[in-house]
Amino acid sequence: MSHARVTHLTRRGLLAAGGALGLGAALAACGDDKGKDGGSGGSTGAGKSGPWSFKDDRGTTVKLDKVPANIVAFTGVGAALFDYGIQVKGVFGPTKTTAGKPDVQAGDMDISKVTVLGNTWGQFNIEKYASLAPDVLITTMFDGAGTLWYVPEESKGKISQLAPSVGISVYDRQLTQPLQRMWDLAESLGADMKAAKVADAKKRFEDAAARLRAAAKAKPDIKVMAGSASDQLFYVSGSNLSIDLEYFKSLGVNLVEPPESAKKQGGGWYESLSWENVDKYGADIIMMDDRSSAIQPADITKATWKKLPAVKAGQIIPRSPEPILSYDKCVPLLTNLAEALEKAKKVS
């Protein structure tokens, strides 16, 4: 997550635990039955027929008489399921750009074939949602309290009454964990996880991880900074909490780490810097937030930015703070960073 979108959370009272507990209670009425689906926290593997259940990362088990057909999901989740052959009916979250093109978080989904319930933070059309006769709502969670990402706080009660929800945690763990959870979920929904395309993507991910580990080992002195740009501020993420950065660090990448005291305003995710202080940390490679909520590198006009050694050296690559959780979409995250490290010159 981090940067621009965490700001939304901090403005609204960063990840209100009380609200999350209230939502959990509402979901309990929809059939929470904990600890009875095999103990692994994964899917029952019910396939395409018969009853369905899935234990999510809140410990909530959703049970239905049949495998969900009318799935509504956060855009990035819908994109991940699409890669596994599961088509969702509706989405919420960044889906279309202002130019009407698919948002980066929509992946390969044909956005003309899904009902968009809301495209920006706080938008969620409950009437449209109800008209879809949803079987289940699926989204991610960026805190330990079970807060459902992009489900508006003010209308979550009404939303929870229409269908049970599944939450996949992307908080304070390495990328491989939520990737496996999305795999489990897709399998439970009837995806063919033995398909050549799926198996190939997982193999490519493993190969890319090995390449990144080798590149990091060969260039231990190259410092990598994760940044995000807004008009007034530049955000620097530390590796703690973010699934991609925690994983990169585990592979040996030398990440710029703002002190915890500096990340307090960002809920522990990031430090906010004025553009005058954008050179606070020395960096040889800068990974920049690729989401539509952030200003992209080509559009940054600040003189202080243009003076940074990594910018002058052209050592800027994209970063996906909200990765699409399919192996296919995560391969480029590793490959791009590995290639950047392999080519990088020490400039800081």
mmCIF file of N, CA and C in Angstrom, residues 188-295:
data_model
loop_
_atom_site.group_PDB
_atom_site.id
_atom_site.type_symbol
_atom_site.label_atom_id
_atom_site.label_comp_id
_atom_site.label_asym_id
_atom_site.label_seq_id
_atom_site.Cartn_x
_atom_site.Cartn_y
_atom_site.Cartn_z
ATOM 1 N N SER A 188 -10.289 -22.889 -4.960
ATOM 2 C CA SER A 188 -11.570 -23.203 -4.334
ATOM 3 C C SER A 188 -12.741 -22.771 -5.214
ATOM 4 N N LEU A 189 -12.523 -21.740 -6.030
ATOM 5 C CA LEU A 189 -13.576 -21.223 -6.905
ATOM 6 C C LEU A 189 -13.676 -21.980 -8.229
ATOM 7 N N GLY A 190 -12.838 -22.993 -8.390
ATOM 8 C CA GLY A 190 -12.923 -23.847 -9.566
ATOM 9 C C GLY A 190 -11.838 -23.651 -10.594
ATOM 10 N N ALA A 191 -10.837 -22.818 -10.305
ATOM 11 C CA ALA A 191 -9.761 -22.585 -11.267
ATOM 12 C C ALA A 191 -8.934 -23.852 -11.466
ATOM 13 N N ASP A 192 -8.448 -24.032 -12.690
ATOM 14 C CA ASP A 192 -7.587 -25.166 -13.011
ATOM 15 C C ASP A 192 -6.143 -24.772 -12.710
ATOM 16 N N MET A 193 -5.672 -25.140 -11.541
ATOM 17 C CA MET A 193 -4.340 -24.740 -11.112
ATOM 18 C C MET A 193 -3.239 -25.613 -11.723
ATOM 19 N N LYS A 194 -3.646 -26.619 -12.518
ATOM 20 C CA LYS A 194 -2.668 -27.450 -13.213
ATOM 21 C C LYS A 194 -2.536 -27.049 -14.681
ATOM 22 N N ALA A 195 -3.262 -26.011 -15.071
ATOM 23 C CA ALA A 195 -3.183 -25.535 -16.454
ATOM 24 C C ALA A 195 -1.768 -25.081 -16.767
ATOM 25 N N ALA A 196 -1.344 -25.284 -18.005
ATOM 26 C CA ALA A 196 0.029 -24.957 -18.400
ATOM 27 C C ALA A 196 0.349 -23.487 -18.147
ATOM 28 N N LYS A 197 -0.586 -22.600 -18.427
ATOM 29 C CA LYS A 197 -0.373 -21.168 -18.236
ATOM 30 C C LYS A 197 -0.102 -20.839 -16.775
ATOM 31 N N VAL A 198 -0.848 -21.476 -15.889
ATOM 32 C CA VAL A 198 -0.707 -21.234 -14.449
ATOM 33 C C VAL A 198 0.618 -21.783 -13.935
ATOM 34 N N ALA A 199 0.917 -23.019 -14.309
ATOM 35 C CA ALA A 199 2.170 -23.651 -13.877
ATOM 36 C C ALA A 199 3.386 -22.887 -14.401
ATOM 37 N N ASP A 200 3.302 -22.421 -15.632
ATOM 38 C CA ASP A 200 4.405 -21.668 -16.240
ATOM 39 C C ASP A 200 4.643 -20.355 -15.491
ATOM 40 N N ALA A 201 3.548 -19.680 -15.115
ATOM 41 C CA ALA A 201 3.677 -18.399 -14.410
ATOM 42 C C ALA A 201 4.365 -18.591 -13.065
ATOM 43 N N LYS A 202 4.012 -19.662 -12.362
ATOM 44 C CA LYS A 202 4.628 -19.915 -11.060
ATOM 45 C C LYS A 202 6.116 -20.222 -11.217
ATOM 46 N N LYS A 203 6.456 -20.982 -12.254
ATOM 47 C CA LYS A 203 7.865 -21.298 -12.519
ATOM 48 C C LYS A 203 8.640 -20.028 -12.875
ATOM 49 N N ARG A 204 8.047 -19.154 -13.667
ATOM 50 C CA ARG A 204 8.707 -17.900 -14.038
ATOM 51 C C ARG A 204 8.920 -17.009 -12.816
ATOM 52 N N PHE A 205 7.957 -17.046 -11.896
ATOM 53 C CA PHE A 205 8.104 -16.275 -10.659
ATOM 54 C C PHE A 205 9.285 -16.793 -9.844
ATOM 55 N N GLU A 206 9.380 -18.100 -9.707
ATOM 56 C CA GLU A 206 10.482 -18.700 -8.947
ATOM 57 C C GLU A 206 11.833 -18.386 -9.584
ATOM 58 N N ASP A 207 11.879 -18.420 -10.908
ATOM 59 C CA ASP A 207 13.117 -18.090 -11.627
ATOM 60 C C ASP A 207 13.477 -16.621 -11.435
ATOM 61 N N ALA A 208 12.470 -15.758 -11.475
ATOM 62 C CA ALA A 208 12.703 -14.321 -11.305
ATOM 63 C C ALA A 208 13.195 -14.017 -9.895
ATOM 64 N N ALA A 209 12.674 -14.739 -8.916
ATOM 65 C CA ALA A 209 13.119 -14.555 -7.531
ATOM 66 C C ALA A 209 14.580 -14.957 -7.385
ATOM 67 N N ALA A 210 14.968 -16.048 -8.033
ATOM 68 C CA ALA A 210 16.363 -16.491 -7.992
ATOM 69 C C ALA A 210 17.271 -15.469 -8.678
ATOM 70 N N ARG A 211 16.788 -14.890 -9.760
ATOM 71 C CA ARG A 211 17.570 -13.871 -10.469
ATOM 72 C C ARG A 211 17.750 -12.625 -9.601
ATOM 73 N N LEU A 212 16.680 -12.211 -8.913
ATOM 74 C CA LEU A 212 16.771 -11.033 -8.058
ATOM 75 C C LEU A 212 17.710 -11.275 -6.881
ATOM 76 N N ARG A 213 17.637 -12.468 -6.313
ATOM 77 C CA ARG A 213 18.539 -12.802 -5.201
ATOM 78 C C ARG A 213 19.997 -12.718 -5.653
ATOM 79 N N ALA A 214 20.285 -13.246 -6.840
ATOM 80 C CA ALA A 214 21.654 -13.231 -7.364
ATOM 81 C C ALA A 214 22.111 -11.806 -7.667
ATOM 82 N N ALA A 215 21.214 -10.995 -8.217
ATOM 83 C CA ALA A 215 21.555 -9.609 -8.537
ATOM 84 C C ALA A 215 21.838 -8.811 -7.274
ATOM 85 N N ALA A 216 21.031 -9.038 -6.242
ATOM 86 C CA ALA A 216 21.230 -8.335 -4.974
ATOM 87 C C ALA A 216 22.545 -8.744 -4.318
ATOM 88 N N LYS A 217 22.870 -10.015 -4.434
ATOM 89 C CA LYS A 217 24.126 -10.510 -3.853
ATOM 90 C C LYS A 217 25.327 -9.928 -4.584
ATOM 91 N N ALA A 218 25.180 -9.749 -5.890
ATOM 92 C CA ALA A 218 26.291 -9.221 -6.699
ATOM 93 C C ALA A 218 26.476 -7.717 -6.528
ATOM 94 N N LYS A 219 25.406 -7.020 -6.111
ATOM 95 C CA LYS A 219 25.462 -5.560 -5.964
ATOM 96 C C LYS A 219 24.969 -5.137 -4.570
ATOM 97 N N PRO A 220 25.651 -5.583 -3.519
ATOM 98 C CA PRO A 220 25.162 -5.293 -2.154
ATOM 99 C C PRO A 220 25.215 -3.817 -1.776
ATOM 100 N N ASP A 221 26.015 -3.036 -2.468
ATOM 101 C CA ASP A 221 26.165 -1.616 -2.124
ATOM 102 C C ASP A 221 25.159 -0.710 -2.842
ATOM 103 N N ILE A 222 24.404 -1.276 -3.764
ATOM 104 C CA ILE A 222 23.412 -0.477 -4.490
ATOM 105 C C ILE A 222 22.183 -0.269 -3.607
ATOM 106 N N LYS A 223 21.888 0.986 -3.305
ATOM 107 C CA LYS A 223 20.749 1.310 -2.442
ATOM 108 C C LYS A 223 19.498 1.558 -3.284
ATOM 109 N N VAL A 224 18.412 0.933 -2.862
ATOM 110 C CA VAL A 224 17.138 1.049 -3.578
ATOM 111 C C VAL A 224 16.128 1.763 -2.687
ATOM 112 N N MET A 225 15.525 2.818 -3.210
ATOM 113 C CA MET A 225 14.525 3.574 -2.450
ATOM 114 C C MET A 225 13.153 3.413 -3.093
ATOM 115 N N ALA A 226 12.144 3.172 -2.259
ATOM 116 C CA ALA A 226 10.763 3.080 -2.730
ATOM 117 C C ALA A 226 10.080 4.414 -2.486
ATOM 118 N N GLY A 227 9.688 5.086 -3.574
ATOM 119 C CA GLY A 227 9.108 6.416 -3.455
ATOM 120 C C GLY A 227 7.745 6.534 -4.097
ATOM 121 N N SER A 228 7.052 7.612 -3.727
ATOM 122 C CA SER A 228 5.767 7.937 -4.334
ATOM 123 C C SER A 228 5.632 9.448 -4.323
ATOM 124 N N ALA A 229 5.071 9.994 -5.397
ATOM 125 C CA ALA A 229 5.022 11.446 -5.548
ATOM 126 C C ALA A 229 3.604 11.995 -5.520
ATOM 127 N N SER A 230 3.426 13.071 -4.770
ATOM 128 C CA SER A 230 2.209 13.872 -4.838
ATOM 129 C C SER A 230 2.648 15.302 -5.112
ATOM 130 N N ASP A 231 1.698 16.203 -5.296
ATOM 131 C CA ASP A 231 2.046 17.575 -5.638
ATOM 132 C C ASP A 231 2.872 18.240 -4.543
ATOM 133 N N GLN A 232 2.520 17.975 -3.282
ATOM 134 C CA GLN A 232 3.165 18.662 -2.164
ATOM 135 C C GLN A 232 4.257 17.849 -1.488
ATOM 136 N N LEU A 233 4.154 16.525 -1.554
ATOM 137 C CA LEU A 233 5.046 15.683 -0.759
ATOM 138 C C LEU A 233 5.620 14.520 -1.573
ATOM 139 N N PHE A 234 6.768 14.037 -1.077
ATOM 140 C CA PHE A 234 7.392 12.829 -1.598
ATOM 141 C C PHE A 234 7.425 11.819 -0.460
ATOM 142 N N TYR A 235 6.927 10.617 -0.724
ATOM 143 C CA TYR A 235 6.828 9.595 0.316
ATOM 144 C C TYR A 235 7.900 8.532 0.117
ATOM 145 N N VAL A 236 8.576 8.180 1.210
ATOM 146 C CA VAL A 236 9.602 7.137 1.172
ATOM 147 C C VAL A 236 9.152 5.978 2.053
ATOM 148 N N SER A 237 8.959 4.815 1.449
ATOM 149 C CA SER A 237 8.509 3.641 2.195
ATOM 150 C C SER A 237 9.681 2.874 2.773
ATOM 151 N N GLY A 238 9.478 2.379 3.990
ATOM 152 C CA GLY A 238 10.405 1.407 4.552
ATOM 153 C C GLY A 238 9.922 0.018 4.201
ATOM 154 N N SER A 239 10.747 -0.981 4.412
ATOM 155 C CA SER A 239 10.363 -2.334 4.010
ATOM 156 C C SER A 239 9.307 -2.935 4.933
ATOM 157 N N ASN A 240 9.234 -2.478 6.178
ATOM 158 C CA ASN A 240 8.290 -3.058 7.119
ATOM 159 C C ASN A 240 6.857 -2.797 6.673
ATOM 160 N N LEU A 241 6.014 -3.806 6.737
ATOM 161 C CA LEU A 241 4.577 -3.800 6.440
ATOM 162 C C LEU A 241 4.243 -4.088 4.978
ATOM 163 N N SER A 242 5.030 -3.614 4.022
ATOM 164 C CA SER A 242 4.704 -3.775 2.595
ATOM 165 C C SER A 242 5.126 -5.148 2.084
ATOM 166 N N ILE A 243 4.188 -5.872 1.461
ATOM 167 C CA ILE A 243 4.478 -7.250 1.061
ATOM 168 C C ILE A 243 5.588 -7.353 0.019
ATOM 169 N N ASP A 244 5.650 -6.385 -0.903
ATOM 170 C CA ASP A 244 6.697 -6.469 -1.926
ATOM 171 C C ASP A 244 8.060 -6.128 -1.346
ATOM 172 N N LEU A 245 8.116 -5.064 -0.534
ATOM 173 C CA LEU A 245 9.411 -4.637 0.011
ATOM 174 C C LEU A 245 9.945 -5.631 1.043
ATOM 175 N N GLU A 246 9.056 -6.208 1.840
ATOM 176 C CA GLU A 246 9.511 -7.226 2.797
ATOM 177 C C GLU A 246 10.122 -8.417 2.050
ATOM 178 N N TYR A 247 9.511 -8.768 0.919
ATOM 179 C CA TYR A 247 10.029 -9.888 0.129
ATOM 180 C C TYR A 247 11.354 -9.531 -0.528
ATOM 181 N N PHE A 248 11.433 -8.330 -1.111
ATOM 182 C CA PHE A 248 12.690 -7.900 -1.729
ATOM 183 C C PHE A 248 13.823 -7.891 -0.700
ATOM 184 N N LYS A 249 13.519 -7.427 0.495
ATOM 185 C CA LYS A 249 14.536 -7.394 1.546
ATOM 186 C C LYS A 249 14.998 -8.808 1.891
ATOM 187 N N SER A 250 14.056 -9.752 1.933
ATOM 188 C CA SER A 250 14.409 -11.139 2.253
ATOM 189 C C SER A 250 15.315 -11.749 1.188
ATOM 190 N N LEU A 251 15.234 -11.204 -0.041
ATOM 191 C CA LEU A 251 16.081 -11.684 -1.128
ATOM 192 C C LEU A 251 17.426 -10.974 -1.165
ATOM 193 N N GLY A 252 17.635 -10.037 -0.243
ATOM 194 C CA GLY A 252 18.930 -9.393 -0.111
ATOM 195 C C GLY A 252 19.036 -7.995 -0.676
ATOM 196 N N VAL A 253 17.932 -7.434 -1.161
ATOM 197 C CA VAL A 253 17.969 -6.087 -1.730
ATOM 198 C C VAL A 253 18.263 -5.072 -0.625
ATOM 199 N N ASN A 254 19.189 -4.147 -0.897
ATOM 200 C CA ASN A 254 19.606 -3.128 0.063
ATOM 201 C C ASN A 254 18.645 -1.935 -0.038
ATOM 202 N N LEU A 255 17.615 -1.941 0.790
ATOM 203 C CA LEU A 255 16.565 -0.925 0.729
ATOM 204 C C LEU A 255 16.851 0.244 1.666
ATOM 205 N N VAL A 256 16.524 1.444 1.211
ATOM 206 C CA VAL A 256 16.572 2.628 2.076
ATOM 207 C C VAL A 256 15.498 2.459 3.141
ATOM 208 N N GLU A 257 15.872 2.646 4.403
ATOM 209 C CA GLU A 257 14.947 2.421 5.508
ATOM 210 C C GLU A 257 14.793 3.684 6.361
ATOM 211 N N PRO A 258 13.706 4.452 6.191
ATOM 212 C CA PRO A 258 13.462 5.577 7.096
ATOM 213 C C PRO A 258 13.286 5.060 8.517
ATOM 214 N N PRO A 259 13.759 5.795 9.524
ATOM 215 C CA PRO A 259 13.577 5.344 10.902
ATOM 216 C C PRO A 259 12.102 5.291 11.268
ATOM 217 N N GLU A 260 11.771 4.409 12.204
ATOM 218 C CA GLU A 260 10.374 4.249 12.610
ATOM 219 C C GLU A 260 9.768 5.570 13.083
ATOM 220 N N SER A 261 10.559 6.374 13.771
ATOM 221 C CA SER A 261 10.060 7.656 14.279
ATOM 222 C C SER A 261 9.616 8.575 13.141
ATOM 223 N N ALA A 262 10.267 8.449 11.986
ATOM 224 C CA ALA A 262 9.940 9.300 10.841
ATOM 225 C C ALA A 262 8.704 8.816 10.103
ATOM 226 N N LYS A 263 8.285 7.549 10.363
ATOM 227 C CA LYS A 263 7.153 6.980 9.639
ATOM 228 C C LYS A 263 5.847 7.043 10.430
ATOM 229 N N LYS A 264 5.865 7.704 11.596
ATOM 230 C CA LYS A 264 4.678 7.711 12.454
ATOM 231 C C LYS A 264 3.463 8.323 11.767
ATOM 232 N N GLN A 265 3.679 9.440 11.067
ATOM 233 C CA GLN A 265 2.546 10.088 10.404
ATOM 234 C C GLN A 265 1.964 9.229 9.293
ATOM 235 N N GLY A 266 2.760 8.346 8.760
ATOM 236 C CA GLY A 266 2.296 7.451 7.701
ATOM 237 C C GLY A 266 1.864 6.111 8.232
ATOM 238 N N GLY A 267 1.511 6.054 9.512
ATOM 239 C CA GLY A 267 1.021 4.810 10.085
ATOM 240 C C GLY A 267 2.044 3.699 10.123
ATOM 241 N N GLY A 268 3.321 4.065 10.049
ATOM 242 C CA GLY A 268 4.389 3.067 10.058
ATOM 243 C C GLY A 268 4.805 2.608 8.672
ATOM 244 N N TRP A 269 4.085 3.091 7.632
ATOM 245 C CA TRP A 269 4.373 2.661 6.270
ATOM 246 C C TRP A 269 5.442 3.509 5.593
ATOM 247 N N TYR A 270 5.389 4.824 5.785
ATOM 248 C CA TYR A 270 6.247 5.697 5.002
ATOM 249 C C TYR A 270 6.574 6.983 5.745
ATOM 250 N N GLU A 271 7.608 7.664 5.262
ATOM 251 C CA GLU A 271 7.969 8.994 5.735
ATOM 252 C C GLU A 271 7.586 10.007 4.669
ATOM 253 N N SER A 272 6.999 11.112 5.104
ATOM 254 C CA SER A 272 6.627 12.181 4.176
ATOM 255 C C SER A 272 7.731 13.233 4.152
ATOM 256 N N LEU A 273 8.200 13.579 2.967
ATOM 257 C CA LEU A 273 9.236 14.596 2.810
ATOM 258 C C LEU A 273 8.726 15.739 1.948
ATOM 259 N N SER A 274 9.122 16.949 2.270
ATOM 260 C CA SER A 274 8.862 18.064 1.366
ATOM 261 C C SER A 274 9.766 17.884 0.155
ATOM 262 N N TRP A 275 9.407 18.483 -0.958
ATOM 263 C CA TRP A 275 10.233 18.342 -2.151
ATOM 264 C C TRP A 275 11.605 18.975 -1.969
ATOM 265 N N GLU A 276 11.702 19.921 -1.052
ATOM 266 C CA GLU A 276 13.011 20.534 -0.763
ATOM 267 C C GLU A 276 13.954 19.530 -0.113
ATOM 268 N N ASN A 277 13.367 18.528 0.566
ATOM 269 C CA ASN A 277 14.178 17.532 1.290
ATOM 270 C C ASN A 277 14.177 16.165 0.616
ATOM 271 N N VAL A 278 13.839 16.139 -0.672
ATOM 272 C CA VAL A 278 13.728 14.860 -1.364
ATOM 273 C C VAL A 278 15.071 14.135 -1.470
ATOM 274 N N ASP A 279 16.172 14.883 -1.233
ATOM 275 C CA ASP A 279 17.496 14.268 -1.295
ATOM 276 C C ASP A 279 17.983 13.789 0.069
ATOM 277 N N LYS A 280 17.072 13.640 1.017
ATOM 278 C CA LYS A 280 17.453 13.241 2.376
ATOM 279 C C LYS A 280 18.206 11.913 2.399
ATOM 280 N N TYR A 281 17.769 10.977 1.571
ATOM 281 C CA TYR A 281 18.392 9.648 1.552
ATOM 282 C C TYR A 281 19.128 9.423 0.230
ATOM 283 N N GLY A 282 20.330 8.908 0.330
ATOM 284 C CA GLY A 282 21.068 8.560 -0.877
ATOM 285 C C GLY A 282 20.496 7.291 -1.483
ATOM 286 N N ALA A 283 20.259 7.319 -2.790
ATOM 287 C CA ALA A 283 19.705 6.146 -3.457
ATOM 288 C C ALA A 283 20.311 6.006 -4.840
ATOM 289 N N ASP A 284 20.592 4.769 -5.221
ATOM 290 C CA ASP A 284 21.134 4.488 -6.547
ATOM 291 C C ASP A 284 20.024 4.109 -7.527
ATOM 292 N N ILE A 285 18.979 3.491 -7.011
ATOM 293 C CA ILE A 285 17.795 3.137 -7.806
ATOM 294 C C ILE A 285 16.574 3.643 -7.039
ATOM 295 N N ILE A 286 15.640 4.257 -7.748
ATOM 296 C CA ILE A 286 14.388 4.671 -7.108
ATOM 297 C C ILE A 286 13.245 3.924 -7.782
ATOM 298 N N MET A 287 12.475 3.205 -6.971
ATOM 299 C CA MET A 287 11.272 2.519 -7.443
ATOM 300 C C MET A 287 10.091 3.444 -7.173
ATOM 301 N N MET A 288 9.359 3.820 -8.224
ATOM 302 C CA MET A 288 8.284 4.790 -8.068
ATOM 303 C C MET A 288 6.893 4.167 -8.220
ATOM 304 N N ASP A 289 6.031 4.507 -7.296
ATOM 305 C CA ASP A 289 4.631 4.094 -7.241
ATOM 306 C C ASP A 289 3.968 4.240 -8.617
ATOM 307 N N ASP A 290 3.453 3.119 -9.164
ATOM 308 C CA ASP A 290 2.862 3.157 -10.505
ATOM 309 C C ASP A 290 1.358 3.362 -10.510
ATOM 310 N N ARG A 291 0.749 3.569 -9.333
ATOM 311 C CA ARG A 291 -0.709 3.706 -9.278
ATOM 312 C C ARG A 291 -1.171 5.067 -9.812
ATOM 313 N N SER A 292 -2.392 5.101 -10.269
ATOM 314 C CA SER A 292 -2.931 6.334 -10.855
ATOM 315 C C SER A 292 -3.093 7.445 -9.835
ATOM 316 N N SER A 293 -3.063 7.108 -8.552
ATOM 317 C CA SER A 293 -3.181 8.125 -7.500
ATOM 318 C C SER A 293 -1.879 8.887 -7.295
ATOM 319 N N ALA A 294 -0.778 8.379 -7.850
ATOM 320 C CA ALA A 294 0.535 9.006 -7.669
ATOM 321 C C ALA A 294 0.972 9.704 -8.955
ATOM 322 N N ILE A 295 1.741 10.782 -8.800
ATOM 323 C CA ILE A 295 2.330 11.452 -9.964
ATOM 324 C C ILE A 295 3.446 10.559 -10.506
#
